Short mmCIF file of C-alpha atoms and ligand atoms in Angstrom, two decimals:
data_model
loop_
_atom_site.label_atom_id
_atom_site.label_comp_id
_atom_site.label_asym_id
_atom_site.label_seq_id
_atom_site.Cartn_x
_atom_site.Cartn_y
_atom_site.Cartn_z
CA UNK A 1 -49.31 -29.84 29.00
CA UNK A 2 -49.31 -26.09 29.08
CA UNK A 3 -49.97 -24.56 32.45
CA UNK A 4 -49.87 -20.84 33.04
CA UNK A 5 -49.33 -20.81 36.78
CA UNK A 6 -46.41 -22.54 38.34
CA UNK A 7 -48.44 -24.23 41.10
CA UNK A 8 -51.51 -25.19 39.19
CA UNK A 9 -49.87 -28.37 37.94
CA UNK A 10 -49.74 -29.60 41.54
CA UNK A 11 -53.49 -29.48 41.87
CA UNK A 12 -55.54 -32.68 41.67
CA UNK A 13 -56.44 -33.51 38.10
CA UNK A 14 -60.06 -33.00 38.98
CA UNK A 15 -61.44 -30.12 37.07
CA UNK A 16 -58.37 -28.84 35.33
CA UNK A 17 -59.85 -29.64 31.90
CA UNK A 18 -63.40 -30.45 32.92
CA UNK A 19 -66.12 -28.06 31.94
CA UNK A 20 -67.74 -26.10 34.70
CA UNK A 21 -71.26 -26.49 36.02
CA UNK A 22 -74.46 -24.78 34.75
CA UNK A 23 -75.35 -22.25 37.42
CA UNK A 24 -74.75 -18.57 37.60
CA UNK A 25 -72.91 -17.92 40.87
CA UNK A 26 -71.86 -14.71 42.58
CA UNK A 27 -68.69 -14.73 44.70
CA UNK A 28 -67.24 -12.44 47.38
CA UNK A 29 -63.56 -12.45 48.15
CA UNK A 30 -62.75 -12.92 51.82
CA UNK A 31 -59.78 -13.10 54.14
CA UNK A 32 -60.81 -16.04 56.37
CA UNK A 33 -62.09 -17.97 53.39
CA UNK A 34 -60.80 -17.45 49.86
CA UNK A 35 -64.32 -17.17 48.43
CA UNK A 36 -67.91 -17.14 49.67
CA UNK A 37 -70.52 -17.83 47.05
CA UNK A 38 -74.15 -16.73 46.61
CA UNK A 39 -75.44 -20.28 47.53
CA UNK A 40 -73.97 -19.77 51.01
CA UNK A 41 -70.94 -22.03 50.54
CA UNK A 42 -67.44 -21.20 51.70
CA UNK A 43 -64.34 -22.16 49.64
CA UNK A 44 -60.69 -22.14 50.65
CA UNK A 45 -61.42 -22.07 54.44
CA UNK A 46 -57.75 -22.49 55.32
CA UNK A 47 -56.72 -19.17 53.83
CA UNK A 48 -57.12 -17.05 56.91
CA UNK A 49 -55.01 -19.35 59.01
CA UNK A 50 -52.26 -19.55 56.36
CA UNK A 51 -52.08 -15.74 56.21
CA UNK A 52 -52.08 -15.25 59.96
CA UNK A 53 -49.34 -17.81 60.44
CA UNK A 54 -47.21 -16.28 57.68
CA UNK A 55 -47.75 -12.78 59.01
CA UNK A 56 -46.70 -13.77 62.52
CA UNK A 57 -43.66 -15.66 61.15
CA UNK A 58 -42.57 -12.69 59.07
CA UNK A 59 -42.91 -10.23 61.99
CA UNK A 60 -40.84 -12.46 64.27
CA UNK A 61 -38.25 -13.05 61.62
CA UNK A 62 -37.91 -9.34 60.86
CA UNK A 63 -37.43 -8.69 64.63
CA UNK A 64 -34.73 -11.30 64.76
CA UNK A 65 -32.92 -10.03 61.68
CA UNK A 66 -33.04 -6.45 62.93
CA UNK A 67 -31.41 -7.57 66.15
CA UNK A 68 -28.62 -9.50 64.27
CA UNK A 69 -28.10 -6.60 61.91
CA UNK A 70 -27.38 -4.35 64.84
CA UNK A 71 -25.00 -6.91 66.35
CA UNK A 72 -23.13 -7.04 62.99
CA UNK A 73 -23.02 -3.24 62.78
CA UNK A 74 -21.55 -2.98 66.26
CA UNK A 75 -18.94 -5.62 65.43
CA UNK A 76 -17.99 -3.80 62.24
CA UNK A 77 -17.66 -0.45 64.10
CA UNK A 78 -15.32 -2.07 66.55
CA UNK A 79 -13.22 -3.47 63.65
CA UNK A 80 -14.44 -7.09 64.01
CA UNK A 81 -15.16 -7.44 60.33
CA UNK A 82 -14.86 -11.26 60.40
CA UNK A 83 -17.74 -11.41 62.81
CA UNK A 84 -19.84 -8.92 60.82
CA UNK A 85 -19.26 -10.84 57.63
CA UNK A 86 -20.08 -14.12 59.32
CA UNK A 87 -23.50 -12.80 60.52
CA UNK A 88 -24.27 -11.30 57.14
CA UNK A 89 -23.39 -14.56 55.41
CA UNK A 90 -25.02 -17.02 57.77
CA UNK A 91 -27.98 -15.12 59.27
CA UNK A 92 -29.02 -12.34 56.94
CA UNK A 93 -28.97 -14.05 53.62
CA UNK A 94 -31.79 -14.36 51.10
CA UNK A 95 -31.72 -17.97 50.11
CA UNK A 96 -33.59 -19.41 53.12
CA UNK A 97 -35.82 -16.38 53.33
CA UNK A 98 -36.86 -16.74 49.68
CA UNK A 99 -37.36 -20.52 49.91
CA UNK A 100 -39.72 -20.02 52.89
CA UNK A 101 -41.61 -17.30 51.15
CA UNK A 102 -41.95 -19.52 48.05
CA UNK A 103 -43.36 -22.35 50.10
CA UNK A 104 -45.93 -20.12 51.70
CA UNK A 105 -46.92 -18.63 48.34
CA UNK A 106 -47.39 -22.06 46.87
CA UNK A 107 -49.68 -23.11 49.74
CA UNK A 108 -51.77 -19.97 49.35
CA UNK A 109 -52.04 -20.40 45.61
CA UNK A 110 -53.16 -24.00 45.99
CA UNK A 111 -55.81 -22.93 48.59
CA UNK A 112 -57.16 -20.21 46.30
CA UNK A 113 -57.02 -22.16 43.08
CA UNK A 114 -58.81 -25.09 44.76
CA UNK A 115 -61.49 -22.64 46.02
CA UNK A 116 -62.06 -21.27 42.52
CA UNK A 117 -62.22 -24.76 41.04
CA UNK A 118 -65.00 -25.57 43.56
CA UNK A 119 -67.00 -22.58 42.47
CA UNK A 120 -66.50 -23.40 38.74
CA UNK A 121 -67.56 -27.02 39.39
CA UNK A 122 -71.09 -25.65 39.59
CA UNK A 123 -70.88 -22.44 37.62
CA UNK A 124 -71.25 -21.73 33.90
CA UNK A 125 -71.06 -18.03 34.81
CA UNK A 126 -69.05 -16.64 37.73
CA UNK A 127 -69.94 -13.15 38.76
CA UNK A 128 -67.24 -11.24 40.67
CA UNK A 129 -65.77 -7.89 41.49
CA UNK A 130 -62.84 -7.03 39.30
CA UNK A 131 -60.09 -7.59 41.80
CA UNK A 132 -57.29 -6.28 39.50
CA UNK A 133 -58.84 -2.80 39.31
CA UNK A 134 -58.73 -2.00 43.03
CA UNK A 135 -55.02 -2.76 43.14
CA UNK A 136 -54.18 0.02 40.67
CA UNK A 137 -53.98 2.86 43.18
CA UNK A 138 -51.81 0.98 45.66
CA UNK A 139 -48.19 1.48 46.23
CA UNK A 140 -46.43 -1.66 45.09
CA UNK A 141 -44.34 -1.97 48.24
CA UNK A 142 -46.53 -1.60 51.32
CA UNK A 143 -44.47 -1.85 54.45
CA UNK A 144 -47.37 -3.20 56.49
CA UNK A 145 -47.07 -7.03 56.43
CA UNK A 146 -50.82 -7.74 56.66
CA UNK A 147 -51.74 -5.22 53.99
CA UNK A 148 -49.00 -6.53 51.67
CA UNK A 149 -50.16 -10.14 52.15
CA UNK A 150 -53.80 -9.16 51.63
CA UNK A 151 -52.94 -7.25 48.44
CA UNK A 152 -50.93 -10.13 47.04
CA UNK A 153 -53.67 -12.61 47.84
CA UNK A 154 -56.22 -10.46 46.08
CA UNK A 155 -54.04 -10.58 42.97
CA UNK A 156 -53.77 -14.37 43.20
CA UNK A 157 -57.54 -14.62 43.52
CA UNK A 158 -58.03 -12.40 40.42
CA UNK A 159 -55.58 -14.58 38.50
CA UNK A 160 -57.22 -17.79 39.62
CA UNK A 161 -60.71 -16.62 38.69
CA UNK A 162 -59.52 -15.66 35.24
CA UNK A 163 -57.39 -18.74 34.54
CA UNK A 164 -59.71 -21.40 35.87
CA UNK A 165 -62.82 -20.08 34.28
CA UNK A 166 -61.00 -19.69 30.98
CA UNK A 167 -59.56 -23.14 31.01
CA UNK A 168 -62.80 -24.79 32.04
CA UNK A 169 -64.95 -22.81 29.71
CA UNK A 170 -66.99 -20.81 32.23
CA UNK A 171 -67.70 -17.14 31.78
CA UNK A 172 -66.21 -14.70 34.30
CA UNK A 173 -68.37 -11.58 34.52
CA UNK A 174 -67.03 -8.55 36.34
CA UNK A 175 -69.54 -6.29 38.08
CA UNK A 176 -69.53 -3.06 39.95
CA UNK A 177 -69.33 -4.20 43.61
CA UNK A 178 -69.85 -0.70 45.22
CA UNK A 179 -72.12 -1.16 48.33
CA UNK A 180 -72.55 -4.85 47.83
CA UNK A 181 -71.13 -5.54 51.27
CA UNK A 182 -73.29 -2.85 52.90
CA UNK A 183 -76.83 -3.31 51.61
CA UNK A 184 -79.29 -5.92 52.71
CA UNK A 185 -79.92 -8.21 49.67
CA UNK A 186 -83.63 -8.57 50.62
CA UNK A 187 -84.79 -5.03 51.06
CA UNK A 188 -81.88 -3.06 49.68
CA UNK A 189 -81.46 -0.88 52.78
CA UNK A 190 -78.00 -0.04 54.16
CA UNK A 191 -77.24 -2.38 56.99
CA UNK A 192 -74.88 -2.13 59.95
CA UNK A 193 -71.76 -4.31 59.81
CA UNK A 194 -70.60 -6.02 62.98
CA UNK A 195 -67.81 -8.54 62.46
CA UNK A 196 -68.94 -11.11 59.93
CA UNK A 197 -72.64 -10.09 60.38
CA UNK A 198 -74.74 -7.51 58.60
CA UNK A 199 -77.70 -6.23 60.62
CA UNK A 200 -80.53 -4.88 58.50
CA UNK A 201 -82.45 -2.43 60.66
CA UNK A 202 -85.23 -2.29 58.17
CA UNK A 203 -86.15 -5.98 57.93
CA UNK A 204 -84.66 -6.83 61.34
CA UNK A 205 -82.62 -9.67 59.92
CA UNK A 206 -78.98 -10.47 60.57
CA UNK A 207 -77.19 -11.90 57.53
CA UNK A 208 -73.89 -13.58 57.21
CA UNK A 209 -72.04 -10.66 55.67
CA UNK A 210 -70.00 -12.47 53.00
CA UNK A 211 -72.98 -14.48 51.75
CA UNK A 212 -75.13 -11.36 51.65
CA UNK A 213 -72.37 -9.67 49.61
CA UNK A 214 -72.10 -12.58 47.20
CA UNK A 215 -75.85 -12.48 46.57
CA UNK A 216 -75.60 -8.72 45.91
CA UNK A 217 -72.69 -9.30 43.55
CA UNK A 218 -74.77 -11.99 41.67
CA UNK A 219 -77.62 -9.48 41.28
CA UNK A 220 -75.40 -6.78 39.82
CA UNK A 221 -75.16 -9.05 36.84
CA UNK A 222 -78.06 -7.86 34.77
CA UNK A 223 -78.77 -4.86 36.88
CA UNK A 224 -80.25 -2.42 34.37
CA UNK A 225 -79.00 0.68 36.25
CA UNK A 226 -75.64 -0.25 37.84
CA UNK A 227 -73.03 -1.21 35.27
CA UNK A 228 -69.33 -1.85 35.70
CA UNK A 229 -68.52 1.83 35.03
CA UNK A 230 -71.30 3.49 37.01
CA UNK A 231 -69.51 5.99 39.32
CA UNK A 232 -69.50 5.25 43.02
CA UNK A 233 -71.62 8.25 43.96
CA UNK A 234 -74.26 7.31 41.36
CA UNK A 235 -74.38 3.79 42.83
CA UNK A 236 -74.97 5.36 46.26
CA UNK A 237 -77.83 7.45 44.94
CA UNK A 238 -79.39 4.47 43.27
CA UNK A 239 -79.02 2.27 46.38
CA UNK A 240 -80.66 4.97 48.53
CA UNK A 241 -83.51 5.49 46.06
CA UNK A 242 -84.25 1.77 45.96
CA UNK A 243 -84.17 1.49 49.73
CA UNK A 244 -86.60 4.37 49.99
CA UNK A 245 -88.94 2.77 47.53
CA UNK A 246 -88.80 -0.54 49.49
CA UNK A 247 -89.43 0.99 52.87
CA UNK A 248 -93.15 1.46 52.30
CA UNK A 249 -93.67 -2.22 51.37
CA UNK A 250 -93.89 -5.20 53.73
CA UNK A 251 -90.83 -7.50 53.75
CA UNK A 252 -91.41 -10.92 52.31
CA UNK A 253 -90.50 -14.23 54.05
CA UNK A 254 -87.10 -15.35 52.91
CA UNK A 255 -85.27 -18.67 52.93
CA UNK A 256 -81.99 -17.23 51.64
CA UNK A 257 -78.75 -19.06 52.52
CA UNK A 258 -77.45 -15.90 54.07
CA UNK A 259 -79.96 -16.20 56.81
CA UNK A 260 -78.03 -18.90 58.62
CA UNK A 261 -76.65 -16.22 60.92
CA UNK A 262 -80.08 -15.24 62.09
CA UNK A 263 -80.74 -17.81 64.75
CA UNK A 264 -77.25 -17.39 66.22
CA UNK A 265 -77.86 -13.71 66.51
CA UNK A 266 -81.30 -13.76 67.82
CA UNK A 267 -80.09 -12.25 71.08
CA UNK A 268 -78.45 -9.32 69.30
CA UNK A 269 -81.66 -8.82 67.38
CA UNK A 270 -83.99 -8.88 70.39
CA UNK A 271 -81.81 -6.23 71.96
CA UNK A 272 -82.52 -3.97 69.07
CA UNK A 273 -86.29 -4.38 69.14
ZN1 LIG B 301 -83.29 -5.63 54.77
#
């Protein structure tokens, strides 16, 4: 059996060759969860913990290795080359380091690929931001551990979306995601972000931010004005024009899945009123 990714073969057989579902689903890439979809479901909920644990481990390991490197340098300066060599050989080698990194990467890949399979289980069309594009401007070797992990994770998510939808016969549609995390999906006004919440000051609703973004991503598919190549500043103008148009109208009742955050945030809301 031909598999393109080295960890995909470890996934459960479920879905590897099965066709996807029938819905059109928008997804938003997260850090705590691999993906949030426009139905309000979270996929790959273990991702945040995996990344935090690995980031902490790397920071501690780098501290330890820096200390040992300085011990080895001091020994070498004093002519104790046997000791310096011993430390370099036993404590500063790449074999164990690379093995541990490989294990972590395999776990993250499994988490992300499983998440994408769950989305494709119900989707004939997956609508997403093109995650490979935003990587282009980045320096390949970011010294900040968290940023480096996040950038790598983004690449894995992009690869998983492409590979899984291709193999299962779903369409992956890339859309322009500018402002999708900032506008209220109901009225189109720019909201205020606070943690994982988006407060819309126009309709006075608090949305779960990732679900709200996933719904906006879904709607960019078929948006007559905002295409993949619409420049950022033009998207901003369109978003503002739509919000202005909406402001004169009364908001409609809504049963959107993103509204789950509302009851939990009623206190924050009443403070605003
Ligand atoms: Zn709103």
